[in-house]
PDB file of C-alpha atoms in Angstrom:
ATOM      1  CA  UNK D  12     -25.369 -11.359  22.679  1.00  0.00           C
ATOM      2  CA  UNK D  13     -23.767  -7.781  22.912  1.00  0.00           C
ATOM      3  CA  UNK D  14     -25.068  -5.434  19.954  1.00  0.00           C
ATOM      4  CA  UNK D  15     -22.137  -2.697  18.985  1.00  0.00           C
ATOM      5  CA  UNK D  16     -23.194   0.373  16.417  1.00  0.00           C
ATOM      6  CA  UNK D  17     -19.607  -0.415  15.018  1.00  0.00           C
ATOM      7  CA  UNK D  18     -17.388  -2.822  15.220  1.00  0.00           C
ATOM      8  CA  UNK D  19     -13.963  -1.982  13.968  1.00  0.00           C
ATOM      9  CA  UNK D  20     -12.019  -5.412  13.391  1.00  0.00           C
ATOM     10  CA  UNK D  21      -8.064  -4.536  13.513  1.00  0.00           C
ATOM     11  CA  UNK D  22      -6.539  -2.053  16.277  1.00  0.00           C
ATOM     12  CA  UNK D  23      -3.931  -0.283  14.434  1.00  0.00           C
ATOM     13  CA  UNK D  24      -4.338   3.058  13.436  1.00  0.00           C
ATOM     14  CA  UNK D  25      -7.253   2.949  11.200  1.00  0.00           C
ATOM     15  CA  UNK D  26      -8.934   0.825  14.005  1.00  0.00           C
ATOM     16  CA  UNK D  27      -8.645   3.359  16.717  1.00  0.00           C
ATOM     17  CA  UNK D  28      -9.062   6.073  14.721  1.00  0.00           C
ATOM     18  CA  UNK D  29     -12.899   4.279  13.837  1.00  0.00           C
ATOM     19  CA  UNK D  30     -12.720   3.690  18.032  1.00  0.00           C
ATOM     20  CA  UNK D  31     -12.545   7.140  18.488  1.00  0.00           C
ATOM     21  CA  UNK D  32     -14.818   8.828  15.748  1.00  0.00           C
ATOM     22  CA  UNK D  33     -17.788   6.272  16.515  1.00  0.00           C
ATOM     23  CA  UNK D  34     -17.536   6.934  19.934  1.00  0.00           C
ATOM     24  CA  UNK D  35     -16.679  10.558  20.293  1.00  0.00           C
ATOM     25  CA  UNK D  36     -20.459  10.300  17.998  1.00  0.00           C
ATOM     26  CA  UNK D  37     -22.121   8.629  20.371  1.00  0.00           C
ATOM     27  CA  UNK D  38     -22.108   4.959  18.685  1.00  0.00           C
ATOM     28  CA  UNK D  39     -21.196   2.209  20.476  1.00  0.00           C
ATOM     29  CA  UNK D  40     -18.292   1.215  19.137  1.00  0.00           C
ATOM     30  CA  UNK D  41     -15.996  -1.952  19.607  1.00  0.00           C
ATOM     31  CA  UNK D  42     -12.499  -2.633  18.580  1.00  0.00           C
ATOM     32  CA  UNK D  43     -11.378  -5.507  18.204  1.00  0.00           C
ATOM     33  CA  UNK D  44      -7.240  -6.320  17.760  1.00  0.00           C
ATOM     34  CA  UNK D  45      -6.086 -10.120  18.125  1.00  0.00           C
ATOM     35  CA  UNK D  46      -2.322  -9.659  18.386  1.00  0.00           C
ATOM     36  CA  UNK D  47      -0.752  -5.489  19.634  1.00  0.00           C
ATOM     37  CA  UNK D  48      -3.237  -2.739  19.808  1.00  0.00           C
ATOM     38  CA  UNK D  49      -1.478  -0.143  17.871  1.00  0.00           C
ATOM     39  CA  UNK D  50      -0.147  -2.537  15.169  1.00  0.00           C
ATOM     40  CA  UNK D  51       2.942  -1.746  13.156  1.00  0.00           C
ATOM     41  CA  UNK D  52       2.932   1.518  14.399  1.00  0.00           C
ATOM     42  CA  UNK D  53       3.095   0.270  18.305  1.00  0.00           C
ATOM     43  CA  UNK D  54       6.232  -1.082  17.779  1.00  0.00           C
ATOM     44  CA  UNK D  55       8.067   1.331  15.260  1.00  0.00           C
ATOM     45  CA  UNK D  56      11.113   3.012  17.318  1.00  0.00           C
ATOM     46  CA  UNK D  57      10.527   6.364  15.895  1.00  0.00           C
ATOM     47  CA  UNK D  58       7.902   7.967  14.288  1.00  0.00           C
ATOM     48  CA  UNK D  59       8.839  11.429  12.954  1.00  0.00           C
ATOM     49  CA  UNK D  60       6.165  11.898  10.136  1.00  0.00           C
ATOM     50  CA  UNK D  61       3.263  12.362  11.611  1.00  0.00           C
ATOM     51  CA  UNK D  62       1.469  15.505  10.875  1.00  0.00           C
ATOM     52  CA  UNK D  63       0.849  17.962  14.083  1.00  0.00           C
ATOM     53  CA  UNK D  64       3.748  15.779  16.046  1.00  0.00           C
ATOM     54  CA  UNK D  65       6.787  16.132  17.255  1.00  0.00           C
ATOM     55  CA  UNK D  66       8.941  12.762  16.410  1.00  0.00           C
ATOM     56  CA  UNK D  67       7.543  10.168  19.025  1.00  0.00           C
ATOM     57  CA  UNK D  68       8.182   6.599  19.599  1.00  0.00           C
ATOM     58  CA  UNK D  69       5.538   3.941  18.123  1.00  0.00           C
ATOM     59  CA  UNK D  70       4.472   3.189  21.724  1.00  0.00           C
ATOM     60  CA  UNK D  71       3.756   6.296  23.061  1.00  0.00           C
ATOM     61  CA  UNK D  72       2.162   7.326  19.951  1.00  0.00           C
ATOM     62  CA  UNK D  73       0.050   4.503  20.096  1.00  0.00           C
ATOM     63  CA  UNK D  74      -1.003   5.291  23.745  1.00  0.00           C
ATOM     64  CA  UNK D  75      -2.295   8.281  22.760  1.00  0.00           C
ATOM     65  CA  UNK D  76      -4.481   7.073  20.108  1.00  0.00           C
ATOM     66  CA  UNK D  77      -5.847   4.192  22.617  1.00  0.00           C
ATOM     67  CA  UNK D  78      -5.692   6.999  25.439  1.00  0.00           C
ATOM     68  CA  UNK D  79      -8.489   9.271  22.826  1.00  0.00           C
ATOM     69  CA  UNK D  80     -11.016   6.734  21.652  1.00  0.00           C
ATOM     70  CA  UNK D  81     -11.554   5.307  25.877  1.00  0.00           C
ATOM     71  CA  UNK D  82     -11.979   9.079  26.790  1.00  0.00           C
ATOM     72  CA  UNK D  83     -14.620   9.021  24.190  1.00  0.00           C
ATOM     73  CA  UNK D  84     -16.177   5.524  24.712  1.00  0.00           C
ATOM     74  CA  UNK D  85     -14.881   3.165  22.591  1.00  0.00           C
ATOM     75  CA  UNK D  86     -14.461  -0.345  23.743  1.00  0.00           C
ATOM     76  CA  UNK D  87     -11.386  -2.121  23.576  1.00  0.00           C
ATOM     77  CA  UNK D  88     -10.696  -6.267  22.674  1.00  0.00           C
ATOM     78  CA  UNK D  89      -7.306  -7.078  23.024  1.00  0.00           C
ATOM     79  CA  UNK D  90      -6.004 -10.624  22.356  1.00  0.00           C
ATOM     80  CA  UNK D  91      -9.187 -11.267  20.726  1.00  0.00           C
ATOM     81  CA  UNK D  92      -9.565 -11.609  17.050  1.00  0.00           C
ATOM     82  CA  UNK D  93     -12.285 -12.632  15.089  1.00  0.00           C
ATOM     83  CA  UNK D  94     -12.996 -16.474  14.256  1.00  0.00           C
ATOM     84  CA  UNK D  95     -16.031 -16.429  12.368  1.00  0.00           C
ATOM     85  CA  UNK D  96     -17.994 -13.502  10.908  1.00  0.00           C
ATOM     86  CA  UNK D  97     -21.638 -13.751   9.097  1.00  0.00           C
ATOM     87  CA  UNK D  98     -21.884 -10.705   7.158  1.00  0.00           C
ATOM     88  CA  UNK D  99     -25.402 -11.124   6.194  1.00  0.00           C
ATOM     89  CA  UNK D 100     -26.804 -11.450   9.914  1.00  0.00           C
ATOM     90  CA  UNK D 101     -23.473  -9.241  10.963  1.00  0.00           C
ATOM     91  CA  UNK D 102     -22.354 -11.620  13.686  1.00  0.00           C
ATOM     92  CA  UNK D 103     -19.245 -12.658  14.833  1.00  0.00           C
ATOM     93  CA  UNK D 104     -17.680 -15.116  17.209  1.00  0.00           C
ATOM     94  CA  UNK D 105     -14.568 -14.115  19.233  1.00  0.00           C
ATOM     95  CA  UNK D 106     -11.376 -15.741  20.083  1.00  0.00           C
ATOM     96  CA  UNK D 107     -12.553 -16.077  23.759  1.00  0.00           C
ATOM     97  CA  UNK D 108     -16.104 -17.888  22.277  1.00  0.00           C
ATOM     98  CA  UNK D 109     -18.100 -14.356  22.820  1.00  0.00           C
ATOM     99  CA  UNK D 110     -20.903 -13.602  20.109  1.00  0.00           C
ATOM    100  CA  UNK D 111     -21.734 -10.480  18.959  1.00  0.00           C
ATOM    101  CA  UNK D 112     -24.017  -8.360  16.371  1.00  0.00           C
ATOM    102  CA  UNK D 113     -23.048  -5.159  14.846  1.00  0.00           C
ATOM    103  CA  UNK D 114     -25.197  -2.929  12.762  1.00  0.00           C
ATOM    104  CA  UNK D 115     -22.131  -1.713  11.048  1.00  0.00           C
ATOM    105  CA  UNK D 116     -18.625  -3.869  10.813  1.00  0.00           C
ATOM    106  CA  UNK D 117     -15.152  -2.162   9.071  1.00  0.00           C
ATOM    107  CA  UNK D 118     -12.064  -3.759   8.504  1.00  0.00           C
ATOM    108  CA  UNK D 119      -9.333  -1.756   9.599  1.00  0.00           C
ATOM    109  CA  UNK D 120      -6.479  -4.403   9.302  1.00  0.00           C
ATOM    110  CA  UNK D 121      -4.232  -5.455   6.634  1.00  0.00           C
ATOM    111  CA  UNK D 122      -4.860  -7.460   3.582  1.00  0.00           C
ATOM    112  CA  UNK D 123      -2.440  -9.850   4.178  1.00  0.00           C
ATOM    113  CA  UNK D 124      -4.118 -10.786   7.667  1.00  0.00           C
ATOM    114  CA  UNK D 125      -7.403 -12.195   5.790  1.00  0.00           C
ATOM    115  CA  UNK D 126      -5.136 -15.110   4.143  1.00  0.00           C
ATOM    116  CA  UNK D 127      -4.256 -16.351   7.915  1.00  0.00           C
TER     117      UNK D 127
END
């Protein structure tokens, strides 16, 4: 069973943005995003509120962010979500029927995704 420093569940923005900060620190970091990496923002047609950037569609800016955190390190599950999750042992079983541990787990998805 793979052991991650972090494991970021939920690829959208806050996601990669743990992706890249873990890694750029030298964790190893996983994230982990079971339907777009990028999330709502991946397929907004324009974003034009995003401090530092010129307007930019969701995509591109998306492949940026995904672009960063690899450069850095961070690992990448696509298609993958999580199916069960012990947060006393910090363990978690994957889509695909992968196990692994974390010493640190943060949810970077939406509220509305833990009811499904």
């Amino acid at each position: 069973m793979k052991e991650y420093d972090i494991v970021a569940i939920g690829g959208g923005p806050a996601g990669l943005t743990i992706g890249l900060y873990g890694a750029r620190y030298g964790l190893d970091t996983l994230v982990i995003e079971k339907q777009i990496v990028g999330g709502a923002m991946a397929i907004s047609p324009l974003i034009e509120n995003y401090p530092g950037m010129e307007p930019i569609t969701g995509t591109d800016l998306t492949e940026r962010f995904k672009k960063q955190a690899l450069y850095f390190g961070a690992n990448i599950k696509d298609l993958t979500g999580v199916t069960t999750l012990d947060p006393k042992e910090k363990i978690m079983e994957l889509s695909n029927g992968e196990k692994i541990k974390a010493k640190t787990i943060i949810l970077g998805l939406l509220s509305k995704t833990l009811n499904k």
